[in-house]
Short mmCIF file of C-alpha atoms and ligand atoms in Angstrom, two decimals:
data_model
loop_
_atom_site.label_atom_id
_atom_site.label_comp_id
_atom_site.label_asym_id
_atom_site.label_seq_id
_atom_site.Cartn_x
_atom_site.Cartn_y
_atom_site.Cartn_z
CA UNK O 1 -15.25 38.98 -8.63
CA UNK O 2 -17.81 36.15 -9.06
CA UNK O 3 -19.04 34.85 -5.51
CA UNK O 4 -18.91 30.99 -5.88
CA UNK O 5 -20.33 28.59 -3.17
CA UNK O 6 -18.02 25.89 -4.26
CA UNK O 7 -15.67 24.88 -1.10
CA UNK O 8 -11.53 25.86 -1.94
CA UNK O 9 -10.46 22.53 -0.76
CA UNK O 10 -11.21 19.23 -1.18
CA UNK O 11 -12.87 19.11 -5.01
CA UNK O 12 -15.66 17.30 -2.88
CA UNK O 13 -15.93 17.19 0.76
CA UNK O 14 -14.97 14.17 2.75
CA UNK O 15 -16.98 14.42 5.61
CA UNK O 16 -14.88 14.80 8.92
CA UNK O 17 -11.66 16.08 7.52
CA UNK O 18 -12.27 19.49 8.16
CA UNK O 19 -9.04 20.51 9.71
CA UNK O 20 -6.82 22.64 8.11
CA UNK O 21 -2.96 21.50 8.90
CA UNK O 22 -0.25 24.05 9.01
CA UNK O 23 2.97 22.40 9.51
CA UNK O 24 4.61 19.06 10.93
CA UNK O 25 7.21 17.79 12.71
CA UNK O 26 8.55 14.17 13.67
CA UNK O 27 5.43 12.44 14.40
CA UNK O 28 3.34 15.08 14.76
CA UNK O 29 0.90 17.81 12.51
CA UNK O 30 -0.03 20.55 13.74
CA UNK O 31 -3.54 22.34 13.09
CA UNK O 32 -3.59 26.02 12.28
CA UNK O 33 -4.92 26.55 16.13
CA UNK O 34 -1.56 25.35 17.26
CA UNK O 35 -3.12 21.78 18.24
CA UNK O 36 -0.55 19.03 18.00
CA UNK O 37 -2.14 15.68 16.31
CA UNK O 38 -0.09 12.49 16.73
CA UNK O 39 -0.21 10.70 12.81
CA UNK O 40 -0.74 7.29 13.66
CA UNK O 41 -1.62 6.93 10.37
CA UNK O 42 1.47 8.40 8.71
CA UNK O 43 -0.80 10.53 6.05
CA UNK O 44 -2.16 7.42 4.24
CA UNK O 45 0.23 5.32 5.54
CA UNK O 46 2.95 7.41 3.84
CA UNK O 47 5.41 8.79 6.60
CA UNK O 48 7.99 6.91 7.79
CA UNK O 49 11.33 8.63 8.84
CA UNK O 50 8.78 11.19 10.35
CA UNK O 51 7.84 14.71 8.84
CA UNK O 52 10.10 17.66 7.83
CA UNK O 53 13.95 16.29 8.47
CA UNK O 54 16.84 18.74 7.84
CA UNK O 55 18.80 16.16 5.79
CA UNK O 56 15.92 15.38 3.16
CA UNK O 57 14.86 18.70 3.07
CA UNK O 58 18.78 19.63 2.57
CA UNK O 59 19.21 17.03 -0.29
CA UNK O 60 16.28 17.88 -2.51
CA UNK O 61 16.67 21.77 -1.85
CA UNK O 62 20.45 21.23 -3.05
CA UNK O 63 19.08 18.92 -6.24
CA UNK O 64 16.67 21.73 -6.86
CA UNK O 65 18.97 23.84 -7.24
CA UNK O 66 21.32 21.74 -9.36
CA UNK O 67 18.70 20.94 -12.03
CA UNK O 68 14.83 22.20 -12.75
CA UNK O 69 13.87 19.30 -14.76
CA UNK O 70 14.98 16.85 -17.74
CA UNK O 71 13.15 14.08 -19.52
CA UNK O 72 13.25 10.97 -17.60
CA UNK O 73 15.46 9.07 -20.02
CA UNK O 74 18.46 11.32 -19.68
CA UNK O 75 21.03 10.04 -16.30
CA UNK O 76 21.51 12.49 -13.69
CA UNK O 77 23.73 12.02 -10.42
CA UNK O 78 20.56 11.74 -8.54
CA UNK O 79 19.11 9.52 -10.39
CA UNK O 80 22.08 7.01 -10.35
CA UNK O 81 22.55 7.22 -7.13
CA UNK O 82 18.56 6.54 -6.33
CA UNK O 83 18.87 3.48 -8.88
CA UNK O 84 22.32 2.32 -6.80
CA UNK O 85 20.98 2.48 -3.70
CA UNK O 86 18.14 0.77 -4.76
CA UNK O 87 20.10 -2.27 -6.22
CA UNK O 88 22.69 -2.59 -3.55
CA UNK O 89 20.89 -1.68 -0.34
CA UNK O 90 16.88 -2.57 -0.94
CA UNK O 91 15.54 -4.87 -3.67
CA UNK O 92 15.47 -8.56 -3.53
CA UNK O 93 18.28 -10.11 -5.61
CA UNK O 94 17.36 -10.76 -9.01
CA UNK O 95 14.94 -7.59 -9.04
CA UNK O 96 17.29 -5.01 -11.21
CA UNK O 97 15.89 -3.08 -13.38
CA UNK O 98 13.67 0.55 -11.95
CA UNK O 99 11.64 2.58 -13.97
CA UNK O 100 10.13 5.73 -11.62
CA UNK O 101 6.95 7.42 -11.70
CA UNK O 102 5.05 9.85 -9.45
CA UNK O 103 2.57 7.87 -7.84
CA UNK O 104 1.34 4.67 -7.18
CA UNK O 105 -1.94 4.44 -9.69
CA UNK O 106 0.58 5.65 -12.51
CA UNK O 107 3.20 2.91 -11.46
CA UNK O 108 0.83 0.13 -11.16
CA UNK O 109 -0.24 1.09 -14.63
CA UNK O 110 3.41 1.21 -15.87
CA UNK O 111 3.05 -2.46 -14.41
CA UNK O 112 0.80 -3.49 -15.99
CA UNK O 113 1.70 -1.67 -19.74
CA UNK O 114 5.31 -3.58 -18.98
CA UNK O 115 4.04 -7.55 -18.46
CA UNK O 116 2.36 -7.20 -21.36
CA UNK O 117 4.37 -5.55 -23.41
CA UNK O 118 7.37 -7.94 -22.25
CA UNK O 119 4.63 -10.92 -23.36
CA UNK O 120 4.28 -9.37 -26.82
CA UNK O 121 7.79 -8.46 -27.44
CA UNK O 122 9.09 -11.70 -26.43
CA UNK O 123 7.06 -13.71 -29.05
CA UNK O 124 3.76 -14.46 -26.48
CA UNK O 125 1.30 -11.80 -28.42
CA UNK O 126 -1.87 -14.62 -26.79
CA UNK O 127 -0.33 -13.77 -23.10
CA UNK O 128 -2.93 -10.68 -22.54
CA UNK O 129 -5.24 -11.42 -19.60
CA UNK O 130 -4.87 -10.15 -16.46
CA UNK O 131 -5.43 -11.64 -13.14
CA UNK O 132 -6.09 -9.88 -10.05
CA UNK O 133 -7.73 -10.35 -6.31
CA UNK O 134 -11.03 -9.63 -4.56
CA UNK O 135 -10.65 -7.05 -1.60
CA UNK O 136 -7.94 -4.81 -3.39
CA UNK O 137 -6.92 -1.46 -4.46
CA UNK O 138 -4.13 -0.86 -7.22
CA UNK O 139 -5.09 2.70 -8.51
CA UNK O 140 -7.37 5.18 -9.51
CA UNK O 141 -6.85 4.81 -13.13
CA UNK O 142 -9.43 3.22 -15.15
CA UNK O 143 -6.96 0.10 -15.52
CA UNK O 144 -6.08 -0.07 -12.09
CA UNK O 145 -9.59 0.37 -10.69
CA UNK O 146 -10.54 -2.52 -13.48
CA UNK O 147 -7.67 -4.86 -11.38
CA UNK O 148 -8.92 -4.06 -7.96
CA UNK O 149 -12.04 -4.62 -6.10
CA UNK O 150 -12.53 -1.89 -4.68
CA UNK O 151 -16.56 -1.01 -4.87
CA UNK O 152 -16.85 2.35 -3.25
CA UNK O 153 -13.72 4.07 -5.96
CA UNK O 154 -15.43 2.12 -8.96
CA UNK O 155 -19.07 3.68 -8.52
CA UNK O 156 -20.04 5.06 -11.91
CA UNK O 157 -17.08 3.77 -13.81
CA UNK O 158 -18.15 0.01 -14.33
CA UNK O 159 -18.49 0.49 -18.13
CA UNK O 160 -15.16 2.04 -18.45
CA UNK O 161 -12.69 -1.00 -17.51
CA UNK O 162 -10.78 -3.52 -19.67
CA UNK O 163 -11.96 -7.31 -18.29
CA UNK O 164 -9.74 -8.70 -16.15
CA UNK O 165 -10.09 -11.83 -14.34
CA UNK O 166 -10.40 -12.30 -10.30
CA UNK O 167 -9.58 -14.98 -7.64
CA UNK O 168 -10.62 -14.61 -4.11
CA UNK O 169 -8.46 -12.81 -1.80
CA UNK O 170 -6.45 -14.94 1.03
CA UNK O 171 -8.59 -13.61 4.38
CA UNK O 172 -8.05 -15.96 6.76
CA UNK O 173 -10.97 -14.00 9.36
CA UNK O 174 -13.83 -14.77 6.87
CA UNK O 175 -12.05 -18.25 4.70
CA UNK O 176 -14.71 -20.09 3.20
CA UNK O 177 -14.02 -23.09 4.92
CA UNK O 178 -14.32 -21.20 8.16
CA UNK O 179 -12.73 -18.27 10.66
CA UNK O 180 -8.42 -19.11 10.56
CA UNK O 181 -9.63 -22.43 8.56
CA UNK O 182 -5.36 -23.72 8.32
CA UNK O 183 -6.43 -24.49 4.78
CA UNK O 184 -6.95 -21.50 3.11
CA UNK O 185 -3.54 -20.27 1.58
CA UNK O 186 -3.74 -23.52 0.07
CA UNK O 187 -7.22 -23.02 -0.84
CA UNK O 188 -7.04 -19.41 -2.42
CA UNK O 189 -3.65 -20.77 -4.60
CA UNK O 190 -5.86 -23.58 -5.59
CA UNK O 191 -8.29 -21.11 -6.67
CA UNK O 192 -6.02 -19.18 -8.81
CA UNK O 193 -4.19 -22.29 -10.42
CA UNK O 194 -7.89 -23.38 -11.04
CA UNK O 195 -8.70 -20.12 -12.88
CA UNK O 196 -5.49 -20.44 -15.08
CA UNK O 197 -6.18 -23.84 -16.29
CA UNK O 198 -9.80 -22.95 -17.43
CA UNK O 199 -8.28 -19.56 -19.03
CA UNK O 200 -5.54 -21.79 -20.90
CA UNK O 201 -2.36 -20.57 -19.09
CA UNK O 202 -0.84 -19.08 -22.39
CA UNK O 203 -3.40 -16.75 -22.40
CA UNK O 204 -2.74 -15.20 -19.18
CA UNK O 205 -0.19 -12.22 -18.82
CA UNK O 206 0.27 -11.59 -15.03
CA UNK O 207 -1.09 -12.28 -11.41
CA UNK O 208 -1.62 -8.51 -9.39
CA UNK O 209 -1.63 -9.03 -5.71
CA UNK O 210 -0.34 -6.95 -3.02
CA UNK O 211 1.58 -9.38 -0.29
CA UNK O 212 -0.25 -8.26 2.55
CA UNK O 213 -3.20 -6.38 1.66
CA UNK O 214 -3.32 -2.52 2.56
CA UNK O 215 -6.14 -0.53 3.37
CA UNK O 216 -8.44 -1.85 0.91
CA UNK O 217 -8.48 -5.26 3.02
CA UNK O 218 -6.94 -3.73 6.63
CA UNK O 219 -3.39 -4.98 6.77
CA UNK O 220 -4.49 -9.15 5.89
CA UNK O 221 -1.83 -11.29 6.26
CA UNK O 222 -2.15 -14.72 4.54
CA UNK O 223 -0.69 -18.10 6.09
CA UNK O 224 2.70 -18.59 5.48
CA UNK O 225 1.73 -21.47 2.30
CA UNK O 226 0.20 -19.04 0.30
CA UNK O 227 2.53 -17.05 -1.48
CA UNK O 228 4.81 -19.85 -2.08
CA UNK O 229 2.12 -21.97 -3.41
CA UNK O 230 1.83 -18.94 -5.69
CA UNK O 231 4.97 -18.32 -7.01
CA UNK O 232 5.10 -21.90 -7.73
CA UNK O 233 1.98 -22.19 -9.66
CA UNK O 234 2.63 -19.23 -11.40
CA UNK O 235 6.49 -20.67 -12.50
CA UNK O 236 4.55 -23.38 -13.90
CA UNK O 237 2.32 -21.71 -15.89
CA UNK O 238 4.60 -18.85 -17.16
CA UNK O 239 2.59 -16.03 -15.76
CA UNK O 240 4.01 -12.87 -14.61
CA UNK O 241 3.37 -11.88 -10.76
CA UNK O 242 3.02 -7.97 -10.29
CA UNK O 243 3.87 -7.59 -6.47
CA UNK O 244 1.66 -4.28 -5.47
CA UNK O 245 3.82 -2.85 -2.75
CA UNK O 246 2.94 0.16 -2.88
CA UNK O 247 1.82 0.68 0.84
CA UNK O 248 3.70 -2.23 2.12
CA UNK O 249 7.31 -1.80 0.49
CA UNK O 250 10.56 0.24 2.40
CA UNK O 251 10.05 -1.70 5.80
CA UNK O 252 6.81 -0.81 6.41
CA UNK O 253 6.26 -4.57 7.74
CA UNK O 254 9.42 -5.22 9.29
CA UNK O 255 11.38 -6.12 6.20
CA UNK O 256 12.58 -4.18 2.88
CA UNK O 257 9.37 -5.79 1.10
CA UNK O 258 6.23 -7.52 2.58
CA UNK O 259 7.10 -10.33 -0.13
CA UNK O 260 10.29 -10.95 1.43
CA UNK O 261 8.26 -12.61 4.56
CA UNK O 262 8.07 -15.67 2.10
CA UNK O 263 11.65 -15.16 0.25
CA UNK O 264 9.13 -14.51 -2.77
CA UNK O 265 11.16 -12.89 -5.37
CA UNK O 266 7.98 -11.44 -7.58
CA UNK O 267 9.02 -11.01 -11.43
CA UNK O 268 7.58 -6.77 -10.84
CA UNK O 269 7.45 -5.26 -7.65
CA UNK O 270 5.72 -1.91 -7.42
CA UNK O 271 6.33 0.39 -4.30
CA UNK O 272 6.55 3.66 -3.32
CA UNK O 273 4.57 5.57 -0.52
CA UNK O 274 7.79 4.68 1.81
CA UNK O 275 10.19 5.43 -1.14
CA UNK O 276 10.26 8.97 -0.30
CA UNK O 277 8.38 8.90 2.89
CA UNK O 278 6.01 11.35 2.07
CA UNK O 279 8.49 14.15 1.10
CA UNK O 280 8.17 14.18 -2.81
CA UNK O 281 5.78 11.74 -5.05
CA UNK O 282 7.66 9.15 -6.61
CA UNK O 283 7.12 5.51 -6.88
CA UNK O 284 9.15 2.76 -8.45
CA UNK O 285 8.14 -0.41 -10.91
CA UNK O 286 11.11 -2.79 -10.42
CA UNK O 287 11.64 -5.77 -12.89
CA UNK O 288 13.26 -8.81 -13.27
CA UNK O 289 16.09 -8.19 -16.41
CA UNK O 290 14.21 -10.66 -18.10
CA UNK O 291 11.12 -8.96 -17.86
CA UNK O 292 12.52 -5.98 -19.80
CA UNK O 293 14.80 -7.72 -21.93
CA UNK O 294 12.08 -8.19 -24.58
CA UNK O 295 11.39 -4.48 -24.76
CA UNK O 296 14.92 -3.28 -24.80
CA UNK O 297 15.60 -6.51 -27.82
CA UNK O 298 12.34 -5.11 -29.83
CA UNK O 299 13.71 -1.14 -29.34
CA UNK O 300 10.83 -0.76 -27.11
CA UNK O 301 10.78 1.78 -24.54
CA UNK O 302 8.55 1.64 -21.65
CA UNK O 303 7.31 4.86 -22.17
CA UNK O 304 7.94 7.58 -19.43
CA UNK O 305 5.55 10.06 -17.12
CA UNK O 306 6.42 13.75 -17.71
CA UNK O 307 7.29 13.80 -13.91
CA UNK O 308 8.71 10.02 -13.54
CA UNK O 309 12.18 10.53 -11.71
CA UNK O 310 12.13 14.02 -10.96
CA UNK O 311 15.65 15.00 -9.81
CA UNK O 312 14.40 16.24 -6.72
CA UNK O 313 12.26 13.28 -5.93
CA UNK O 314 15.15 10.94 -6.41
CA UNK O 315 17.24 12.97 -3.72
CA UNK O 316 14.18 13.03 -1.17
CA UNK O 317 14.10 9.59 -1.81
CA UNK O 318 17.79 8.90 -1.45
CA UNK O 319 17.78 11.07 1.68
CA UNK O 320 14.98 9.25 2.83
CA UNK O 321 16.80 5.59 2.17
CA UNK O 322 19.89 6.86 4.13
CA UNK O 323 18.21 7.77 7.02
CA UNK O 324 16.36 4.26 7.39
CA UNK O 325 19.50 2.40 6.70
CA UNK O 326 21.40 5.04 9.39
CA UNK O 327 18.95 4.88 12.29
CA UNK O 328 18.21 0.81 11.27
CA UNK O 329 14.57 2.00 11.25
CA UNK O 330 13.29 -1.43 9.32
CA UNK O 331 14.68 -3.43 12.29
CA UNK O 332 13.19 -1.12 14.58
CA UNK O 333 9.69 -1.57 12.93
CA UNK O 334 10.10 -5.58 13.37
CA UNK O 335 11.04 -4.91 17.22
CA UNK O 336 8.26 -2.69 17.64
CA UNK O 337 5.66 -5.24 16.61
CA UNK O 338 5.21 -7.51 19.45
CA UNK O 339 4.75 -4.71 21.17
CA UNK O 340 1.95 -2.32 19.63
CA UNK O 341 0.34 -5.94 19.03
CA UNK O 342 0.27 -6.76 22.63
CA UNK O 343 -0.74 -3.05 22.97
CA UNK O 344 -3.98 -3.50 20.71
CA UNK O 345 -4.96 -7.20 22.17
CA UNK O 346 -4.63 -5.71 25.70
CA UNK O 347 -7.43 -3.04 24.91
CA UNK O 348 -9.33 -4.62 22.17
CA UNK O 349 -9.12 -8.39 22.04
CA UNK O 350 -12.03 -8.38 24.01
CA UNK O 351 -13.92 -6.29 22.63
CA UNK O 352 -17.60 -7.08 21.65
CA UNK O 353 -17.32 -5.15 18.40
CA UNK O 354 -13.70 -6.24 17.23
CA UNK O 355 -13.61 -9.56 15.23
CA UNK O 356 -10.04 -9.29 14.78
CA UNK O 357 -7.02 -7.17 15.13
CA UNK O 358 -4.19 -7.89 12.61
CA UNK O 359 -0.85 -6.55 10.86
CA UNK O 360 2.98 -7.06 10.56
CA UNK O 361 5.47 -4.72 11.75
CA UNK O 362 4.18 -1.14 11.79
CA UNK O 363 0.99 -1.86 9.42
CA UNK O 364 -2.35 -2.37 11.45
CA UNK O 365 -6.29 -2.63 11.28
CA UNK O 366 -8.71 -3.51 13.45
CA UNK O 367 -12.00 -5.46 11.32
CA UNK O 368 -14.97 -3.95 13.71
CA UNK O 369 -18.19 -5.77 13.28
CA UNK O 370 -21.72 -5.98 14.70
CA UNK O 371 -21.37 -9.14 16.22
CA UNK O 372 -18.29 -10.66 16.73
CA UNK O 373 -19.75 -14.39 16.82
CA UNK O 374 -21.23 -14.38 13.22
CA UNK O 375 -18.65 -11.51 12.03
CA UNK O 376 -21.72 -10.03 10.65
CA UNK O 377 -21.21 -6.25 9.64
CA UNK O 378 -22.71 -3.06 10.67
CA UNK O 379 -24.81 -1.29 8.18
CA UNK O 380 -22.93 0.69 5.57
CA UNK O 381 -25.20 3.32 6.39
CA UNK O 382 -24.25 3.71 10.16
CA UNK O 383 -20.60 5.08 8.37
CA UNK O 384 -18.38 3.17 11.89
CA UNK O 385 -15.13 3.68 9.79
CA UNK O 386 -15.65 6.78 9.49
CA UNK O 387 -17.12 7.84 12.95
CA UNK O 388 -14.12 6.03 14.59
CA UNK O 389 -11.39 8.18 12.76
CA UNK O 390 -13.50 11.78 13.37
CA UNK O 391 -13.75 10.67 17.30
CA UNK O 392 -10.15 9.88 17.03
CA UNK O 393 -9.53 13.15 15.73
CA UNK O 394 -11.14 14.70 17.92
CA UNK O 395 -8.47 13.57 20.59
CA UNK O 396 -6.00 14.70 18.61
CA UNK O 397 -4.65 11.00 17.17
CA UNK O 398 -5.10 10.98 12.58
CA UNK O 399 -6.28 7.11 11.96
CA UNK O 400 -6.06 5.93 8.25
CA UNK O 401 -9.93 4.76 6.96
CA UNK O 402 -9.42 1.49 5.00
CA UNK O 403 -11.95 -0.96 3.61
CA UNK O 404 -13.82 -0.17 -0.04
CA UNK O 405 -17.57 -0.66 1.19
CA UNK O 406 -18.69 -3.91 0.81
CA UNK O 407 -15.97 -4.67 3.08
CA UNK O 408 -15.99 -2.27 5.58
CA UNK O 409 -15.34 -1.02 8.63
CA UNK O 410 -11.45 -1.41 9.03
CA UNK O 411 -9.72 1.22 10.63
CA UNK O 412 -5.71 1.64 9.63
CA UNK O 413 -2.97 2.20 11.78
CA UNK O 414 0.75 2.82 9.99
CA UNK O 415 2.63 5.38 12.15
CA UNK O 416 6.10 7.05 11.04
CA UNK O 417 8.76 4.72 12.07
CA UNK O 418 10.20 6.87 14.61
CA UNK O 419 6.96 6.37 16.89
CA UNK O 420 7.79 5.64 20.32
CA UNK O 421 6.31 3.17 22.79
CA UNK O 422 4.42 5.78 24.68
CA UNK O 423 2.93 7.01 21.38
CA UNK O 424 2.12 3.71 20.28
CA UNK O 425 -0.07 2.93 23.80
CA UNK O 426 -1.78 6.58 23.17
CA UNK O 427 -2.49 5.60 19.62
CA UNK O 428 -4.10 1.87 20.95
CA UNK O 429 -5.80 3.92 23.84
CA UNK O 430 -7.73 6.43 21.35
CA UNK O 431 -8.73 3.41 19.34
CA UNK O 432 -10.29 1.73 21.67
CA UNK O 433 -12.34 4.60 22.65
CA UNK O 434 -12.82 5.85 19.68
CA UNK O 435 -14.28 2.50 18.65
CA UNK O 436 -16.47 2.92 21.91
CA UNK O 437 -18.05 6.03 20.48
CA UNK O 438 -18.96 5.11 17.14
CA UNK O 439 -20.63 1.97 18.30
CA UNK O 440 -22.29 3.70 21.01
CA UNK O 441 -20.79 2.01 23.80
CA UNK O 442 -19.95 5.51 24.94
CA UNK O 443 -20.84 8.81 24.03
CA UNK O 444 -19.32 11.13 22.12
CA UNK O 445 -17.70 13.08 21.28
C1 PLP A 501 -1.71 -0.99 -2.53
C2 PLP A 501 -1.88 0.30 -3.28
N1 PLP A 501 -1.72 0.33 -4.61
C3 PLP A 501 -1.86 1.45 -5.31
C4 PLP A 501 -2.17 2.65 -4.70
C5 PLP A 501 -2.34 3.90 -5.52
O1 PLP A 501 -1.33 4.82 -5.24
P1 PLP A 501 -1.55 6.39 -5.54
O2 PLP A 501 -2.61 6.87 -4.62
O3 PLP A 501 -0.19 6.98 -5.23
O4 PLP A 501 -1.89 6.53 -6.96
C6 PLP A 501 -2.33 2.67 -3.31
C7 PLP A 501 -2.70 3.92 -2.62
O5 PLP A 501 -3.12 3.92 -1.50
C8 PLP A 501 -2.18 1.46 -2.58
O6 PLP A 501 -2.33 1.43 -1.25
#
C-alpha cells in the first residue's frame, strides 16, 4: 500500500481543530477520550433542538426505510407534510411556494437562478443585476462568493465571479457617520436606493441581504428603520429582495425569521441550518407565488439538486419542526436573551479589548479589538479569532469563528436551544477568559 503523508481529515488543516468527536448528546460532544465539550456554538451555528433526539432519529430511520430516493419533482408523504408544516406553522404569510436543496451555498444559488429567471419569464429580460452587501457570506459557489464579501473564502477566485453590485452593510459599531450614529439605517437604505437610481432600476434583478448578519459580520443587528426603509425602496423600484436566512431562520433570533423583527415579508427567503437542526442537510428557498408564477406560466422549472428534498431530510426536518413547536423552543430563545446578554455585559462590557458585544435571541458575537477607543483592529497576523476559540476549547466550551479577514476578530456564540442558564454563564465565563488569553491579558493555555 502506498504510504501517503497527506492528513485523512480535513482536505487541509484548520489549525486548532484537532479533536476528533465521537458522539453527542443534548448540548454536549463528546471527544474520543470521553471529554464532554459544551457546543456553544451549535456546530456552525447549526444545532438547535440539541444533538441525537429519539424522535428525529425515529422519523428519518422510519422514512429511510419507506423510500431510498426519488427525483425531487415526484410528491412523497414526507415531503407534503415538510411543505405543510412549513406553510401553516413557519413562513410569513404571503411566502408559499418551497423549493428544497441540501445546503445553504446551493439554495442561495437556487435564489438567485429563480429572481432572475422570474425577471425573464415575466417579460423583464433587462432586470439582470444583482445587488448585494459588504461584510457578508451567501455561499461557497462561485456565484455566491461573487454576492458576498467575504475576503478570506474569495482568495484566488477573484477572476471567476459574475459582477454584481455592492452597498455598504448596516454596522451600526463602525457607521460612517460615527459609533451607534441613529442615522445609519437610514443612511445605508439611502445608499442602496442611491445605487439603483444610477444602475436604472429596470436593470436591477434583486437585493441579497441577510436580516441580521451571521458570522461573516458577528450577529449585526441594524436599527429598527432599516429594513423597512428597504422593503420600501425596493417596492418602488420593482427589485426582488433575497432574504439570506440561512443562519438566522427557525427561531434562531427569537422569532420564526430574523426578518420578521421588522414584519418584512422578503419576496425569497432562504434558510436552512435550523431547518433540520443539524440532523440531515437540507435547506429551503421560499417564494412569493408571484415570484414563481412566471416560471410555472413559461413551463419553466426551477431546476432541481440530485439530493434537494431527500425523503429522509424532509422527516428530520419535520421531526425537528415538531419538537420546536412542542417544547415552544422559539419563545424560549426570546426569554433567554435578556439573560445571556446581561450574562456577556456583566463579564465583558468592560473589557479593554471588547468594542462591542451584540445579537438577538440565541445568536451572539463579541467584535474584539486592539483598542476599544479608536475600534482599531489587531493585526490579522496575531490570528485573536482564532486563539480565542482553541483556548476555549481547551476548557472544554466549541465557540463558532466568524468574521472573513478584513473584518475580523468576531467570535460566535449560537448554542442549541435547549441550553440552560447555568450553561449559558459557563459559556460567557470561558469567553471572557478565553479572550484574556489570546490578548495576553493572561496566560495560556
Ligand atoms: C448566511 C449564510 N448564507 C449561506 C451559507 C452557506 O451555507 P452552506 O455552508 O450550507 O452552503 C451560510 C453558511 O454558513 C450562511 O451563514
Amino acid at each position: 500500500m502506498a504510504i501517503s503523508n497527506a492528513p485523512l481529515w480535513p482536505f487541509v488543516p484548520v489549525a486548532g481543530w484537532s479533536r476528533r468527536f465521537v458522539r453527542a448528546k443534548g448540548s454536549y460532544l463528546y471527544d474520543d477520550t470521553g471529554r464532554a465539550v459544551l457546543d456553544a456554538g451549535g456546530g456552525a451555528i447549526v444545532i438547535n433542538v440539541g444533538h441525537c433526539r429519539d424522535a428525529v432519529i425515529a422519523a428519518t430511520a422510519q422514512a429511510m426505510q419507506q423510500l431510498t430516493y426519488v427525483t425531487p419533482p415526484f410528491e412523497t408523504p414526507e415531503r407534503t407534510m415538510l411543505v405543510s408544516k412549513l406553510r401553516d406553522n413557519w413562513l410569513p404569510r404571503g411566502i408559499e411556494r418551497v423549493h428544497l436543496s441540501s445546503g445553504g451555498s446551493e439554495a442561495m444559488d437556487a435564489a438567485m437562478r429563480l429572481a432572475r429567471q422570474s425577471h425573464v419569464a415575466a417579460g423583464r429580460p433587462e432586470r439582470r443585476k444583482f445587488i448585494g452587501r459588504e461584510i457578508a457570506y451567501h455561499g461557497t459557489t462561485l456565484t455566491t462568493l461573487a454576492a458576498g464579501d467575504h475576503a478570506a473564502r474569495r482568495q484566488g477566485l477573484e477572476t471567476l465571479f459574475p459582477d454584481i453590485l455592492r452597498v455598504p452593510a448596516c454596522y451600526p459599531l463602525r457607521a460612517p457617520g460615527g459609533r451607534f450614529d441613529p442615522d445609519c439605517g437610514a443612511q445605508a437604505a439611502a445608499a442602496l436606493e442611491a445605487l439603483i437610481l444610477k444602475q436604472g432600476p429596470e436593470t436591477i434583478a434583486a437585493f441579497i441581504a441577510e436580516p441580521i448578519v451571521g458570522s461573516s459580520g458577528g450577529a449585526i443587528v441594524p436599527p429598527d428603520d432599516y429594513w423597512p426603509a428597504v422593503r420600501d425602496i425596493c417596492d418602488r423600484h420593482g427589485v426582488y429582495i433575497i432574504a439570506d436566512e440561512v443562519m438566522t431562520g427557525f427561531g434562531r433570533t427569537g422569532r420564526n425569521f430574523a426578518a420578521d423583527h421588522w414584519q418584512l415579508v422578503p419576496d425569497i427567503i432562504v434558510s436552512g441550518k435550523g431547518l433540520a437542526g443539524g440532523y440531515m442537510p437540507i435547506v429551503g428557498v421560499f417564494a412569493r407565488d408571484e415570484v414563481v408564477l412566471p416560471l410555472e406560466d413559461a413551463g419553466w422549472p426551477l431546476m432541481f439538486y440530485t439530493y434537494g428534498a431527500h425523503p429522509a431530510a424532509c422527516a428530520a426536518a419535520h421531526a425537528v419542526l415538531t419538537i420546536l413547536e412542542e417544547e415552544k423552543l422559539v419563545a424560549r430563545v426570546a426569554g433567554l436573551e435578556p439573560e445571556f446578554r446581561a450574562m456577556l455585559e456583566d463579564k465583558l462590557k468592560d473589557h479593554p479589548h471588547i468594542a462591542e458585544i451584540r445579537g438577538q435571541g440565541l445568536l451572539w458575537a463579541v467584535e474584539i479589538v486592539r483598542d476599544r477607543e479608536t475600534l482599531a483592529r489587531f493585526d490579522e497576523a496575531a490570528q485573536i479569532t482564532a486563539k480565542v476559540v482553541a483556548a476555549a476549547l481547551e476548557r472544554d466550551v466549541l465557540l463558532y469563528p466568524g468574521g472573513t479577514g478584513s473584518q475580523r476578530d468576531i467570535v460566535c456564540m449560537g448554542p442549541p436551544f435547549i441550553v440552560t442558564e447555568a450553561e449559558l454563564a459557563r459559556i460567557a465565563d470561558t469567553l471572557c477568559t478565553a479572550i484574556d488569553v489570546a490578548t495576553g491579558r493572561k496566560p495560556g493555555p
